[in-house]
Amino acid sequence: MRILSGIQPSGTLHLGNYLGAMKQHLELQTQHECFYFIANLHSLTTIHDAERLRKLTLDVALDYLTLGLDPQRVTFFRQSDVPEVTELAWILSTVTGKGLLERAHSYKDKMAKGLPVNMGLFSYPLLMAADILIYLSNEVPVGRDQVQHIEMTQDMAEYFNNTYKPIFIRPEPRLNEAPVVPGIDGQKMSKSYGNIIEIFGEPKAMRKKIMSIKTDSTPFEEPKHPETDNVFALLKLLASPEETADWERRYRAGGMGYGEAKQRLFELYEAKFGPLREVRADWAKRPDEVEDILSAGGRRARAIARDVMAQVRDACGIVVSRE
Ligand code: ADP
Ligand code: TRP
């Protein structure tokens, strides 16, 4: 089975990215053929600063490698190293109705907020569909916010296959136990909401953030509701099942303050990510090695994309000159 996923380098990666997406990416690498890429072309819809995009692209690579991505097992690459995806996105746009894209939450949310929407943002699901389809991917591990885009990809695969011939496979989304991780304000954790806990933040700043997680005003003595509490939602994703069961019991019993749960959450965060800061600093000292990994991954990915694109062009009647 072929697994594929991408993450945009449009900000510092956070616990939502890790728990919702990257954690499953890393678990899957030992069981399946995996393709993971840095979606730098998608980031151009929000970042127009070359230096910043270069830095954030490297940061995503460092984060993945630090968290244990094994470049021997995974084809790890930059989206832009496979220019065929932009060509496929164009071809998909010619068999896809405009109405489908108008229904995308990512676009509708920006419109509703009165934010400027460029054409890249509007046609973003086309590029994402091309990313998925070009490698004939079977499953796409993501957080819940991306499921609609994968459903659109299924539709686009069908439009193409029905118009020309069956080249594309229907990809399925794959969610794990944390499809929506809350941020410190209780909304979905997202770089665009300013409510994130960074994966590799500074301990002091991260403690401050964790202590500021929004909770309700149930008094200390009274029973609390783990199912609606933001601290518990994060705690259960980092604690062992036994510890989680114990916190659940203590929440329901009352006589426990949120401050204690927050402190424990910080300790669990530090225990998991603290020791990796040094590993990350070590990768950061070897940018050439990181570049070699990404370039090699790009070559492997491109070989597959070229092959599929040759079939696509042939099916559409697009003739290109011999190289
Ligand atoms: P952001 O919402 O911060 O811009 P991205 O859209 O770049 O994050 O997300 C990259 C990956 O991380 C996607 O698979 C996405 O579904 C997942 N993800 C992002 N935020 C969360 C969250 N709060 N909970 C679960 N998964 C998330
Ligand atoms: N849209 C995804 C996000 O914002 C990133 C992405 C681009 C992606 N292409 C993809 C994810 C293909 C999975 C598969 O997080």
mmCIF file of N, CA, C and O and ligand atoms in Angstrom, residues 4-8 37 39 42 79 124 127-128 131-132 140-142 145-146 149-150, ligand 2:
data_model
loop_
_atom_site.group_PDB
_atom_site.id
_atom_site.type_symbol
_atom_site.label_atom_id
_atom_site.label_comp_id
_atom_site.label_asym_id
_atom_site.label_seq_id
_atom_site.Cartn_x
_atom_site.Cartn_y
_atom_site.Cartn_z
ATOM 1 N N LEU A 4 0.733 8.584 1.282
ATOM 2 C CA LEU A 4 1.344 9.875 0.939
ATOM 3 C C LEU A 4 0.736 10.981 1.786
ATOM 4 O O LEU A 4 -0.459 10.982 2.067
ATOM 5 N N SER A 5 1.584 11.920 2.220
ATOM 6 C CA SER A 5 1.046 13.114 2.874
ATOM 7 C C SER A 5 2.024 14.276 2.735
ATOM 8 O O SER A 5 3.211 14.065 2.461
ATOM 9 N N GLY A 6 1.486 15.483 2.914
ATOM 10 C CA GLY A 6 2.331 16.670 2.813
ATOM 11 C C GLY A 6 2.000 17.641 3.932
ATOM 12 O O GLY A 6 0.902 17.627 4.481
ATOM 13 N N ILE A 7 2.979 18.460 4.276
ATOM 14 C CA ILE A 7 2.746 19.526 5.269
ATOM 15 C C ILE A 7 3.294 20.823 4.700
ATOM 16 O O ILE A 7 4.412 20.858 4.163
ATOM 17 N N GLN A 8 2.506 21.872 4.813
ATOM 18 C CA GLN A 8 2.953 23.167 4.296
ATOM 19 C C GLN A 8 3.993 23.789 5.220
ATOM 20 O O GLN A 8 3.787 23.809 6.436
ATOM 21 N N PHE A 37 6.053 14.831 1.859
ATOM 22 C CA PHE A 37 6.718 15.959 1.213
ATOM 23 C C PHE A 37 6.385 17.282 1.898
ATOM 24 O O PHE A 37 5.420 17.401 2.649
ATOM 25 N N ALA A 39 5.121 20.853 1.359
ATOM 26 C CA ALA A 39 4.271 21.472 0.331
ATOM 27 C C ALA A 39 4.605 22.959 0.176
ATOM 28 O O ALA A 39 3.828 23.851 0.517
ATOM 29 N N HIS A 42 2.280 25.085 -2.106
ATOM 30 C CA HIS A 42 1.040 25.488 -1.425
ATOM 31 C C HIS A 42 1.271 26.701 -0.520
ATOM 32 O O HIS A 42 0.408 27.568 -0.388
ATOM 33 N N GLN A 79 7.853 19.395 -2.552
ATOM 34 C CA GLN A 79 6.833 19.390 -3.607
ATOM 35 C C GLN A 79 7.389 19.970 -4.910
ATOM 36 O O GLN A 79 7.141 19.453 -5.996
ATOM 37 N N TYR A 124 -6.225 25.748 -4.632
ATOM 38 C CA TYR A 124 -5.408 24.908 -3.756
ATOM 39 C C TYR A 124 -5.798 23.416 -3.786
ATOM 40 O O TYR A 124 -4.934 22.539 -3.906
ATOM 41 N N LEU A 127 -4.194 21.496 -6.702
ATOM 42 C CA LEU A 127 -2.778 21.156 -6.547
ATOM 43 C C LEU A 127 -2.632 20.002 -5.554
ATOM 44 O O LEU A 127 -1.829 19.084 -5.758
ATOM 45 N N MET A 128 -3.440 20.028 -4.516
ATOM 46 C CA MET A 128 -3.382 18.934 -3.525
ATOM 47 C C MET A 128 -3.829 17.615 -4.168
ATOM 48 O O MET A 128 -3.232 16.562 -3.920
ATOM 49 N N ASP A 131 -0.997 16.336 -6.181
ATOM 50 C CA ASP A 131 0.011 15.744 -5.289
ATOM 51 C C ASP A 131 -0.322 14.296 -4.967
ATOM 52 O O ASP A 131 0.562 13.439 -4.903
ATOM 53 N N ILE A 132 -1.593 14.060 -4.692
ATOM 54 C CA ILE A 132 -2.011 12.723 -4.239
ATOM 55 C C ILE A 132 -2.083 11.752 -5.420
ATOM 56 O O ILE A 132 -1.579 10.639 -5.368
ATOM 57 N N VAL A 140 -4.080 8.618 2.601
ATOM 58 C CA VAL A 140 -3.501 9.923 2.916
ATOM 59 C C VAL A 140 -3.744 10.241 4.398
ATOM 60 O O VAL A 140 -4.844 10.623 4.784
ATOM 61 N N PRO A 141 -2.721 10.036 5.248
ATOM 62 C CA PRO A 141 -2.890 10.318 6.675
ATOM 63 C C PRO A 141 -2.837 11.821 6.961
ATOM 64 O O PRO A 141 -1.829 12.483 6.683
ATOM 65 N N VAL A 142 -3.922 12.358 7.521
ATOM 66 C CA VAL A 142 -4.047 13.802 7.776
ATOM 67 C C VAL A 142 -4.927 14.033 9.003
ATOM 68 O O VAL A 142 -5.499 13.091 9.533
ATOM 69 N N ASP A 145 -9.309 18.412 9.265
ATOM 70 C CA ASP A 145 -9.513 19.590 8.405
ATOM 71 C C ASP A 145 -9.167 19.321 6.939
ATOM 72 O O ASP A 145 -9.601 20.061 6.054
ATOM 73 N N GLN A 146 -8.386 18.272 6.691
ATOM 74 C CA GLN A 146 -7.974 17.997 5.306
ATOM 75 C C GLN A 146 -8.864 16.971 4.609
ATOM 76 O O GLN A 146 -8.687 16.713 3.407
ATOM 77 N N HIS A 149 -10.628 17.966 1.387
ATOM 78 C CA HIS A 149 -9.745 18.053 0.217
ATOM 79 C C HIS A 149 -9.507 16.674 -0.404
ATOM 80 O O HIS A 149 -9.348 16.549 -1.619
ATOM 81 N N ILE A 150 -9.469 15.655 0.442
ATOM 82 C CA ILE A 150 -9.236 14.301 -0.093
ATOM 83 C C ILE A 150 -10.502 13.797 -0.782
ATOM 84 O O ILE A 150 -10.439 13.121 -1.818
HETATM 85 N N1 TRP B 2 -3.155 20.900 2.332
HETATM 86 C C1 TRP B 2 -2.323 20.244 3.290
HETATM 87 C C2 TRP B 2 -2.256 21.089 4.574
HETATM 88 O O1 TRP B 2 -2.497 22.256 4.566
HETATM 89 C C3 TRP B 2 -0.939 20.063 2.763
HETATM 90 C C4 TRP B 2 -0.933 19.192 1.567
HETATM 91 C C5 TRP B 2 -0.624 19.578 0.280
HETATM 92 C C6 TRP B 2 -1.234 17.802 1.514
HETATM 93 N N2 TRP B 2 -0.713 18.525 -0.553
HETATM 94 C C7 TRP B 2 -1.090 17.429 0.143
HETATM 95 C C8 TRP B 2 -1.607 16.864 2.459
HETATM 96 C C9 TRP B 2 -1.326 16.105 -0.262
HETATM 97 C C10 TRP B 2 -1.836 15.551 2.048
HETATM 98 C C11 TRP B 2 -1.699 15.180 0.689
HETATM 99 O O2 TRP B 2 -1.921 20.568 5.571
#
